[in-house]
CSV table of N, CA and C and ligand atoms in Angstrom, one decimal:
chain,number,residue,atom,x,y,z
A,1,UNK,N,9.6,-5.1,5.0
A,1,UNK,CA,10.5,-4.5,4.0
A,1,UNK,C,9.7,-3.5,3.2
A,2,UNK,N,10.5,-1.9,2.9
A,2,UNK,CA,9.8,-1.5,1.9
A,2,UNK,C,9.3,-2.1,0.9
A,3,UNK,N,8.1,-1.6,0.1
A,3,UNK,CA,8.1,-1.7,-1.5
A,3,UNK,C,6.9,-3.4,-0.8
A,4,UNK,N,6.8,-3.5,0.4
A,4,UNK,CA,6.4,-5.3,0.4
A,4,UNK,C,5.1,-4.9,1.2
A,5,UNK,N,4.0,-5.6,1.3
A,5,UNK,CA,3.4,-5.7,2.8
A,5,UNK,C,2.2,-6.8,2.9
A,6,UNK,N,1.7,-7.0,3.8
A,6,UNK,CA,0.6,-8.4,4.1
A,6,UNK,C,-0.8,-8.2,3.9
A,7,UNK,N,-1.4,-8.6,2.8
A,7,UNK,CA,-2.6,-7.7,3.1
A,7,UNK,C,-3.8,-9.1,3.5
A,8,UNK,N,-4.4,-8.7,4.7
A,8,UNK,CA,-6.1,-9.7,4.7
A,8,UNK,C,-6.6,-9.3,3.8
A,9,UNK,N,-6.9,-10.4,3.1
A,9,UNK,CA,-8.6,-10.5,2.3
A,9,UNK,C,-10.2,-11.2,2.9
A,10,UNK,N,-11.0,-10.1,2.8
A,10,UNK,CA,-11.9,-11.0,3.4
A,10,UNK,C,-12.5,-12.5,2.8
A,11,UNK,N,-12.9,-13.3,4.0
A,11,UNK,CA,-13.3,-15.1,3.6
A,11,UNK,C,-14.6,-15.1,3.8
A,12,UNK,N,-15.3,-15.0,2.9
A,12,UNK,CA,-16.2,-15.4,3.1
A,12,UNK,C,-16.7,-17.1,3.5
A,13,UNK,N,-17.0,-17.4,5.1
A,13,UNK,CA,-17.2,-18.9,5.3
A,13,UNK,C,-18.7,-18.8,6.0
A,14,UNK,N,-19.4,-20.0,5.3
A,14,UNK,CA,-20.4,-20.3,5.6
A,14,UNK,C,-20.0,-22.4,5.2
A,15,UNK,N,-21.9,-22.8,5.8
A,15,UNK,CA,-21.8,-23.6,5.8
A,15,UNK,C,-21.3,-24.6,4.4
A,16,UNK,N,-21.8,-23.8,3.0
A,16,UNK,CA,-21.4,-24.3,2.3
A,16,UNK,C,-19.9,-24.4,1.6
A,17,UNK,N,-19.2,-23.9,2.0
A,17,UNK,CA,-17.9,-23.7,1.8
A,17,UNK,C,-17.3,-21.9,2.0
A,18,UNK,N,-16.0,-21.7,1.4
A,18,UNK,CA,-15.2,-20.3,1.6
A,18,UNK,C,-15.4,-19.8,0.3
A,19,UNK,N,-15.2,-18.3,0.1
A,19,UNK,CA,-15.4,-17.5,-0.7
A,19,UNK,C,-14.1,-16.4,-0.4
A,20,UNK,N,-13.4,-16.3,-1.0
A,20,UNK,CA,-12.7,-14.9,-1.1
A,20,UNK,C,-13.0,-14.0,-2.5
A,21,UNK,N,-13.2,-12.6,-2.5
A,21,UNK,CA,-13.3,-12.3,-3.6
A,21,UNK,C,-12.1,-10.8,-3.5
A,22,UNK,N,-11.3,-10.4,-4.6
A,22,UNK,CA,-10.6,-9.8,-4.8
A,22,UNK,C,-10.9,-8.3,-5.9
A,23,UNK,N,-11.2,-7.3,-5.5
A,23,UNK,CA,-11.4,-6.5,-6.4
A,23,UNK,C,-9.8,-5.6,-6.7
A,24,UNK,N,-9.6,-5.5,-7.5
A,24,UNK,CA,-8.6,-4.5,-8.2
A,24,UNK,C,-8.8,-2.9,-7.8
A,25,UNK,N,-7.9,-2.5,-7.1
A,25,UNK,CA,-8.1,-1.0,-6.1
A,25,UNK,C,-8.8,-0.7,-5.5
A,26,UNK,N,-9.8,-1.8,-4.6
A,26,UNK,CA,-10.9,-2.0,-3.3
A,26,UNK,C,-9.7,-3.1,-2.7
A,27,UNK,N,-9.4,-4.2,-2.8
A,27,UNK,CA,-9.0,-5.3,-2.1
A,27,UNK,C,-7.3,-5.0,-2.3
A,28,UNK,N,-6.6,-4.4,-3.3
A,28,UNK,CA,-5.3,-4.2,-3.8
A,28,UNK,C,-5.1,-3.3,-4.2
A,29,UNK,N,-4.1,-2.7,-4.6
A,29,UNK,CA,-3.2,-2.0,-4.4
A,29,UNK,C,-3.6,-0.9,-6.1
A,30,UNK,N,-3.5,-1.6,-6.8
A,30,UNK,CA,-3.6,-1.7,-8.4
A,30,UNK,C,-4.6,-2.0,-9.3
A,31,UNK,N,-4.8,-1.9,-10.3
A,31,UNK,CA,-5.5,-2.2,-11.3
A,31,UNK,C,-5.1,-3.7,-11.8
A,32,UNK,N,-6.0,-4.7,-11.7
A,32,UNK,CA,-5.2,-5.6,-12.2
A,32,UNK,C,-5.4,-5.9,-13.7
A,33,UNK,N,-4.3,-6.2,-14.1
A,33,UNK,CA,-4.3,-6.6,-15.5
A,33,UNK,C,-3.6,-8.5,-16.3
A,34,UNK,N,-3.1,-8.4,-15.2
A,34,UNK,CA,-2.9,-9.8,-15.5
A,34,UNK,C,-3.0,-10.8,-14.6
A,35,UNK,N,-3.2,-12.4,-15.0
A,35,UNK,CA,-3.3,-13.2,-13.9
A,35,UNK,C,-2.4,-14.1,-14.0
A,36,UNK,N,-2.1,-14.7,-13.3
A,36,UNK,CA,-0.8,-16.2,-13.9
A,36,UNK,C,-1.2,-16.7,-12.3
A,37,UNK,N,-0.4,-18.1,-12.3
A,37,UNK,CA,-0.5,-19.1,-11.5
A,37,UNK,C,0.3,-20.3,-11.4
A,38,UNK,N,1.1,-20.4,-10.7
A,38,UNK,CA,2.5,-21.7,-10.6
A,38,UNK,C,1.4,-22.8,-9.8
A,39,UNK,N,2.1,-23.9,-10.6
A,39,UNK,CA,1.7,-25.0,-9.9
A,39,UNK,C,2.5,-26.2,-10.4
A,40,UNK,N,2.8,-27.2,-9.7
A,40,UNK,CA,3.4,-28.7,-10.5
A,40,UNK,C,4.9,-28.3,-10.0
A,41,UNK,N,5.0,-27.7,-9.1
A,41,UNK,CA,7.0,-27.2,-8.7
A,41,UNK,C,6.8,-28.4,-7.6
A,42,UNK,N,8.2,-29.0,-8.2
A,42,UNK,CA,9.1,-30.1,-7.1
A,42,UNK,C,9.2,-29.1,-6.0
A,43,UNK,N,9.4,-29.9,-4.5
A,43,UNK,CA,9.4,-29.2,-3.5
A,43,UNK,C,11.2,-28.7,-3.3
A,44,UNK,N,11.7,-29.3,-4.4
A,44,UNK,CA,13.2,-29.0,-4.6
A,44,UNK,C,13.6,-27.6,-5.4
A,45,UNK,N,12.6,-27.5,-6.1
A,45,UNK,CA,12.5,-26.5,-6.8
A,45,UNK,C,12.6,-24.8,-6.7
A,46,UNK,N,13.4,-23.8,-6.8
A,46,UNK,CA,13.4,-22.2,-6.1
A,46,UNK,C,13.6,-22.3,-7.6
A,47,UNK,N,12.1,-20.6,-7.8
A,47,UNK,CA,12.1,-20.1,-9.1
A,47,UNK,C,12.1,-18.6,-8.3
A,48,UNK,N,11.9,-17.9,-9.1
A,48,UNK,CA,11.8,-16.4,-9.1
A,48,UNK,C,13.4,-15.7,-9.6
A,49,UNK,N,13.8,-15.5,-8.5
A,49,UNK,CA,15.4,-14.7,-8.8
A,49,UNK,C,15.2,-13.7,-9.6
A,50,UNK,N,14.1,-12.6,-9.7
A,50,UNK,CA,14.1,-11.5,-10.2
A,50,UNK,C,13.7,-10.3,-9.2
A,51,UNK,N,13.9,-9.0,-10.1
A,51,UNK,CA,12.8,-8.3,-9.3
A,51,UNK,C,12.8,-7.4,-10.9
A,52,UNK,N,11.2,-7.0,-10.5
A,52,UNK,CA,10.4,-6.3,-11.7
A,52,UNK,C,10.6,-4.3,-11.2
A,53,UNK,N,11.4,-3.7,-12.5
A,53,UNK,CA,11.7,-2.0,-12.4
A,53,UNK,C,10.5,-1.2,-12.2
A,54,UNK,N,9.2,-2.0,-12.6
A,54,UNK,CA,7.5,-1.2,-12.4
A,54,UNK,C,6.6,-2.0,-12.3
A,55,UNK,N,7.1,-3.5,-12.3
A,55,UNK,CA,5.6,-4.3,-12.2
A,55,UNK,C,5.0,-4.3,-10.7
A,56,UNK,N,3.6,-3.9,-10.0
A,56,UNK,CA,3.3,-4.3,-8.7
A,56,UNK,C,2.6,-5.9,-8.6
A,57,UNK,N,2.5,-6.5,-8.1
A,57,UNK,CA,2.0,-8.2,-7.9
A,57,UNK,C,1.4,-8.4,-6.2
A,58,UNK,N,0.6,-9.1,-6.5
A,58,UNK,CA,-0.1,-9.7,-5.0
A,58,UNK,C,0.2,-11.0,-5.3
A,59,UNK,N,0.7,-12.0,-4.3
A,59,UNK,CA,0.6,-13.3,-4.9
A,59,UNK,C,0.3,-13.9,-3.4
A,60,UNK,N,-0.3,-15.1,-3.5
A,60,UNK,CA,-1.6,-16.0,-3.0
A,60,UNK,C,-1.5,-17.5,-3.4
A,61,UNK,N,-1.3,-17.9,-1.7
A,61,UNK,CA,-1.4,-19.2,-1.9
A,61,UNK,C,-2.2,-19.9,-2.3
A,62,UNK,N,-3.3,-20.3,-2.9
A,62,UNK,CA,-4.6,-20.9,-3.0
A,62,UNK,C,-4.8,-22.5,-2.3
A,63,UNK,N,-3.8,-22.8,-2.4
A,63,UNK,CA,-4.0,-24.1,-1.9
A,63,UNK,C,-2.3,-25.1,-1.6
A,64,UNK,N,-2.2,-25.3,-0.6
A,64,UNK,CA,-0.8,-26.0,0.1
A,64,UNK,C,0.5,-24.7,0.7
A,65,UNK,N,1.4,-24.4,0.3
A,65,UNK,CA,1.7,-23.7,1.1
A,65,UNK,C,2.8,-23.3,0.1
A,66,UNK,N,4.2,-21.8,0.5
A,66,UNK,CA,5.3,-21.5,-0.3
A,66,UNK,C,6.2,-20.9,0.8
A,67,UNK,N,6.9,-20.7,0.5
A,67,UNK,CA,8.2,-19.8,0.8
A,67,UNK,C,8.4,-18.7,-0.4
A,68,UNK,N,8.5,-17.3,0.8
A,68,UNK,CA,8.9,-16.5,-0.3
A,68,UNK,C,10.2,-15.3,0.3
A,69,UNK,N,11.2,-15.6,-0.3
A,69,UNK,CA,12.5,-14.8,0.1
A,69,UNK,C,12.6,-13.6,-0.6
A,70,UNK,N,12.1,-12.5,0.0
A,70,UNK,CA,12.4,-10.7,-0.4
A,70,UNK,C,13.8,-10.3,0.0
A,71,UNK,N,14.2,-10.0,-1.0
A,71,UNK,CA,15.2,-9.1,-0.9
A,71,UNK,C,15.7,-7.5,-1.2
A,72,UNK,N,16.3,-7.4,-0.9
A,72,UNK,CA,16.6,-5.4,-1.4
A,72,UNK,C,18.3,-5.7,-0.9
A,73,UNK,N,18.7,-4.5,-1.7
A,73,UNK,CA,20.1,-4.3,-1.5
A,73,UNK,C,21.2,-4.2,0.0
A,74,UNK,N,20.0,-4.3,0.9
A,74,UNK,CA,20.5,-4.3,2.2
A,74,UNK,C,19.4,-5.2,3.4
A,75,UNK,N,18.6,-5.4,2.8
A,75,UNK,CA,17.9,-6.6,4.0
A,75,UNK,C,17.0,-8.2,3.3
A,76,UNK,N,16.7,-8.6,3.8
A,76,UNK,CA,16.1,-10.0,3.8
A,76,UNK,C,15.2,-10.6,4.4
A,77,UNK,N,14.1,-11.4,4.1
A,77,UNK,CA,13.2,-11.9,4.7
A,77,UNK,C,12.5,-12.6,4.1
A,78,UNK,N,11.8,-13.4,4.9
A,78,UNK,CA,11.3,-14.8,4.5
A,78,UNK,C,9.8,-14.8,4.4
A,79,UNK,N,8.6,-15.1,3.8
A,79,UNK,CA,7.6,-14.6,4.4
A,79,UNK,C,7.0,-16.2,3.9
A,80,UNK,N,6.1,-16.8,4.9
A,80,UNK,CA,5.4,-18.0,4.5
A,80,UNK,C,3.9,-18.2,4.2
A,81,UNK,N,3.7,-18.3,2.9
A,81,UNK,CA,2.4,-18.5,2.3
A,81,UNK,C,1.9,-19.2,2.6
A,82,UNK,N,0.4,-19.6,3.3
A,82,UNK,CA,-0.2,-21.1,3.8
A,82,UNK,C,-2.4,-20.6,3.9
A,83,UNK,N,-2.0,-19.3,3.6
A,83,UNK,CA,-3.7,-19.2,3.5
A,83,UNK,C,-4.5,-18.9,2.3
A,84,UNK,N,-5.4,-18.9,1.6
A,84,UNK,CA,-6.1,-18.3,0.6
A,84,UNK,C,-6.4,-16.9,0.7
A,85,UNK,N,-6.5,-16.4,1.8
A,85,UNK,CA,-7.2,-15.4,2.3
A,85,UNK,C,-5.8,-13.9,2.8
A,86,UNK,N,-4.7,-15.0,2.8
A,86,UNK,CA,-3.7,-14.1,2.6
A,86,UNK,C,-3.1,-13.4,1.4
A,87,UNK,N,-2.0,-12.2,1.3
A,87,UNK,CA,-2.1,-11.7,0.0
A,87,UNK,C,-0.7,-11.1,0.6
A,88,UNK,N,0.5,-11.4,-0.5
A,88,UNK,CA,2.0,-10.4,-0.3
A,88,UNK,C,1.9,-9.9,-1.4
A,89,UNK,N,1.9,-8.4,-1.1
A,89,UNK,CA,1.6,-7.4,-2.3
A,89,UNK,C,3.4,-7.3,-1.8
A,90,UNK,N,3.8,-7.3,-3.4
A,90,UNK,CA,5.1,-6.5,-3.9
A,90,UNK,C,5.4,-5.7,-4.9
A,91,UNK,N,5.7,-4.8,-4.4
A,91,UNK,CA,6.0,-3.5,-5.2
A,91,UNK,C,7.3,-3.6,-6.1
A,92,UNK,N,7.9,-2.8,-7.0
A,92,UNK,CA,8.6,-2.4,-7.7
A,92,UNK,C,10.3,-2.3,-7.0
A,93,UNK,N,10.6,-3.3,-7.8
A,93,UNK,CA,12.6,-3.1,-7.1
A,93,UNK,C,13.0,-3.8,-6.1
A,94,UNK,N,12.4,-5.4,-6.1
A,94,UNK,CA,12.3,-5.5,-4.9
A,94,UNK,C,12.6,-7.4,-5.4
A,95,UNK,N,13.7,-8.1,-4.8
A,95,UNK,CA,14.0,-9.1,-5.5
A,95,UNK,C,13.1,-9.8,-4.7
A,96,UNK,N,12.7,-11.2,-5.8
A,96,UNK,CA,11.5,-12.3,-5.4
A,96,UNK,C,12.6,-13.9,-5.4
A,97,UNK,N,12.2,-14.6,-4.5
A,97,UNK,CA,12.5,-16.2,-5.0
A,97,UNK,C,11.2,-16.5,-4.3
A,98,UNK,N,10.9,-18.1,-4.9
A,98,UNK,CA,10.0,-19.1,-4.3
A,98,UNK,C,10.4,-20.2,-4.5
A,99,UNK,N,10.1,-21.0,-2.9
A,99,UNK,CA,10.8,-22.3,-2.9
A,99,UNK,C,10.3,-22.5,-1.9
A,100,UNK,N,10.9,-24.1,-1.6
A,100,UNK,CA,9.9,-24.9,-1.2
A,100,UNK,C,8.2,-25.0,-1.1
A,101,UNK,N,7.6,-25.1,-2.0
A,101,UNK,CA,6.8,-25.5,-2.6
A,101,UNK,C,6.1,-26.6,-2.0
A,102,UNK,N,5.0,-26.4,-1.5
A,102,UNK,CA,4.2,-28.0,-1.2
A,102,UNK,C,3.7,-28.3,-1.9
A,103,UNK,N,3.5,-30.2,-1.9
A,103,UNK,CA,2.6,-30.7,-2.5
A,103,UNK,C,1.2,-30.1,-3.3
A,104,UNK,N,0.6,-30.3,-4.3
A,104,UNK,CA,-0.4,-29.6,-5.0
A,104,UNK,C,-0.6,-27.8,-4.5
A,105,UNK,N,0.6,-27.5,-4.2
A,105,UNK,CA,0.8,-25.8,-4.2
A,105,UNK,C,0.4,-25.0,-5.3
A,106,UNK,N,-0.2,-24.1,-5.5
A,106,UNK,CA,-1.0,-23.1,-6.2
A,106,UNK,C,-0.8,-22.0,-6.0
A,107,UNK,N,0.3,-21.2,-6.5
A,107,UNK,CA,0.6,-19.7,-6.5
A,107,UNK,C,0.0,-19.0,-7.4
A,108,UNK,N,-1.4,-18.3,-6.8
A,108,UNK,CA,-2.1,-17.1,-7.7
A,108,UNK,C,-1.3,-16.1,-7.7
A,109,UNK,N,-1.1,-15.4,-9.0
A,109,UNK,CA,-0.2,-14.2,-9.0
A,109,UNK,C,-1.2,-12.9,-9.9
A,110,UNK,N,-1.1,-11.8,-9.1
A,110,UNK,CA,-2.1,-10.7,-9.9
A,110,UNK,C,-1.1,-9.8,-10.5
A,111,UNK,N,-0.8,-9.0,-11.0
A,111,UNK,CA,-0.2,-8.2,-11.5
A,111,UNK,C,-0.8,-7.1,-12.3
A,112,UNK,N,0.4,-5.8,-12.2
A,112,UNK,CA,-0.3,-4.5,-12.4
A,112,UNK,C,-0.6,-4.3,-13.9
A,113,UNK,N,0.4,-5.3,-14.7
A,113,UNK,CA,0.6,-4.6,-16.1
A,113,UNK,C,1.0,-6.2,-16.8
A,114,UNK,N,0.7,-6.3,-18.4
A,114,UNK,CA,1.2,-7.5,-19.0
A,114,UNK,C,2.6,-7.8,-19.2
A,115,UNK,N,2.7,-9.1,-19.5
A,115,UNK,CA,4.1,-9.6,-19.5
A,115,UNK,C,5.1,-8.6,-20.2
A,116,UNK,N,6.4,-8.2,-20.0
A,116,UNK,CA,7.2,-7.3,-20.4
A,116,UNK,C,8.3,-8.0,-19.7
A,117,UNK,N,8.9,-8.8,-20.5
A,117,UNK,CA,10.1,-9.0,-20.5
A,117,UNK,C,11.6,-8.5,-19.9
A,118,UNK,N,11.4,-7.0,-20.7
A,118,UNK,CA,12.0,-5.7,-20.6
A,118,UNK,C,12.3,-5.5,-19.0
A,119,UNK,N,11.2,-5.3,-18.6
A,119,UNK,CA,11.3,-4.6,-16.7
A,119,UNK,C,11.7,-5.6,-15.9
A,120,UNK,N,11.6,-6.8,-16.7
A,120,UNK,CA,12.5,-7.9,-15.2
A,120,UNK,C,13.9,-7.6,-15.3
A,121,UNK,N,14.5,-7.5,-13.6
A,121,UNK,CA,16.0,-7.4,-13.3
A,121,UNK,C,15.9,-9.2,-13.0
A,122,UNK,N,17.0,-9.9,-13.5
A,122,UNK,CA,17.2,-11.2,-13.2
A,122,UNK,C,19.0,-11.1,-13.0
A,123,UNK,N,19.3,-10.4,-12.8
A,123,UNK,CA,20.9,-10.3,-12.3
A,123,UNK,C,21.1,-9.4,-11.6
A,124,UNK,N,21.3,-10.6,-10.2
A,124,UNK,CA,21.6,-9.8,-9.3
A,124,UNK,C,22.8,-8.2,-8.6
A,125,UNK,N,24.0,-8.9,-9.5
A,125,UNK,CA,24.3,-7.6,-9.5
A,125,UNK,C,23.8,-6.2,-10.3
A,126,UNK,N,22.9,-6.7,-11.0
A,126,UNK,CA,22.6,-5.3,-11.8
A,126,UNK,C,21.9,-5.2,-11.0
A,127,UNK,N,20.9,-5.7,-9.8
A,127,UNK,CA,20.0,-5.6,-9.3
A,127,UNK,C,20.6,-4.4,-8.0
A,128,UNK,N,21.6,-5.3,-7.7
A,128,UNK,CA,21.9,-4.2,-6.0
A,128,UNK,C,22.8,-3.0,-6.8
A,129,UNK,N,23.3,-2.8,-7.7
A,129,UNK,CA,23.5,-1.6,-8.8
A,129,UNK,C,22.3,-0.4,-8.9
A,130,UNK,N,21.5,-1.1,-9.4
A,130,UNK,CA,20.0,0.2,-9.7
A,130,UNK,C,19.6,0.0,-8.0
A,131,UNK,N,19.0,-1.4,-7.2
A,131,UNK,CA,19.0,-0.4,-5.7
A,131,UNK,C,19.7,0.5,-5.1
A,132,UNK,N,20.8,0.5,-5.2
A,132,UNK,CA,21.6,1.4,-4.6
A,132,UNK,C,21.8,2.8,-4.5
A,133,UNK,N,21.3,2.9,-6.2
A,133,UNK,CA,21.4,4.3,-7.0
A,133,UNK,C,19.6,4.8,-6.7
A,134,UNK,N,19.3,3.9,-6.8
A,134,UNK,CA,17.2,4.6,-6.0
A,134,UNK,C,17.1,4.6,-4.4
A,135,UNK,N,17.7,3.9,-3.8
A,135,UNK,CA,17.6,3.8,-2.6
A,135,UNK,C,18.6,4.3,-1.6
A,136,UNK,N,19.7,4.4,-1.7
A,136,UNK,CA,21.0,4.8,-1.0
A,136,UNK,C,22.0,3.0,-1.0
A,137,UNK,N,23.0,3.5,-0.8
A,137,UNK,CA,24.1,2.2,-0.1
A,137,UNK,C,23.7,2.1,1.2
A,138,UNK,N,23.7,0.8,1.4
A,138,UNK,CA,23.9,0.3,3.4
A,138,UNK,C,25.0,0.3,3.5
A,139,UNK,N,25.7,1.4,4.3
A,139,UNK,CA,27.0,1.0,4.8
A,139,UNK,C,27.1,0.1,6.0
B,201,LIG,P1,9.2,-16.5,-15.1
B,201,LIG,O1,8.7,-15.1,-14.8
B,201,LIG,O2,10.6,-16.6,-15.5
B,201,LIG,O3,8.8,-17.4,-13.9
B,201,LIG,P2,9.4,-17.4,-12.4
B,201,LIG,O4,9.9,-16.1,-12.1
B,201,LIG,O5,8.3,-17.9,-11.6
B,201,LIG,O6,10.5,-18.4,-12.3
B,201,LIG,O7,8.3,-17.1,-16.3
B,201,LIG,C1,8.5,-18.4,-16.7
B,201,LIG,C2,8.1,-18.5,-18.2
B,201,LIG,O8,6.7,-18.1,-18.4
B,201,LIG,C3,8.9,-17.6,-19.1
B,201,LIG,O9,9.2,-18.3,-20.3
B,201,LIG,C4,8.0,-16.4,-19.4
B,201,LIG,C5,6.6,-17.0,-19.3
B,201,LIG,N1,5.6,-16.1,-18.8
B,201,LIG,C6,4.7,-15.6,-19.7
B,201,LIG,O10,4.6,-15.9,-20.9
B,201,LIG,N2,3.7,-14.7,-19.2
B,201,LIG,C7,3.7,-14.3,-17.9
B,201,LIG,O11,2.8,-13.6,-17.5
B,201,LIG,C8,4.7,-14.8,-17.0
B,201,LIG,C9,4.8,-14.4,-15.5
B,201,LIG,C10,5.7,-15.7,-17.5
């Protein structure tokens, strides 16, 4: 999906354990400026239901596994978090949910800029409204 994509990070493995390390505009996309992290979600649990008008995000499983449903005003897709070493960079205008959630699940989330309230779309019709008008209609 536009605005979405998969990025490897390198793992460092040796005998003593794994290493991933993450630089801000070497490893991603952006400068990072913020960090956050979900964890303790029932596996019944779907949060997200937004999409952000300028925020960019990498989010990372760290440990157990997620589901993540992308949306845009005309397509859908599922993408499944289960490595450390994986990274779904999402861009701007681009709706998020997460669910199903495993046991002791750890969603690292990076982000371009601090919390701003303001820039989250959390309704979905206002959401396929502004896609529409930046992107074209699907007929
Ligand atoms: P929210 O973004 O709604 O979580 P999700 O989209 O995963 O369901 O955030 C949940 C709460 O945490 C909300 O009250 C706002 C707060 N919050 C911060 O204070 N700072 C942050 O960086 C984030 C992401 C959330």
């Amino acid at each position: 999906m536009y605005n979405t994509c998969m990025l490897r990070l390198k793992k460092n493995s040796d005998k003593y354990g794994k290493l991933v390390p993450i630089e801000g505009e070497n490893d991603i996309p952006f400068k990072i400026k913020r960090v956050y992290y979900i964890y303790g979600v029932d596996r019944t649990v779907c949060r997200g239901f937004h999409a952000h008008s300028k925020l960019h995000q990498v989010l990372i499983c760290v440990n157990g596994s997620v589901k993540i449903r992308l949306k845009n005003n005309s397509s859908e897709e599922i993408v499944f978090l289960e490595k450390p070493e994986e990274a779904l960079y999402i861009g701007p205008m681009i709706w998020r949910e997460m669910f199903e959630f495993s046991e002791n699940a750890v969603l690292l989330v990076l982000a371009s800029d601090y919390y701003d309230d303001n820039e989250y779309i959390r309704n979905w019709d206002k959401y396929v409204d502004l896609a529409e008008s930046i992107f074209g209609k699907e007929e």
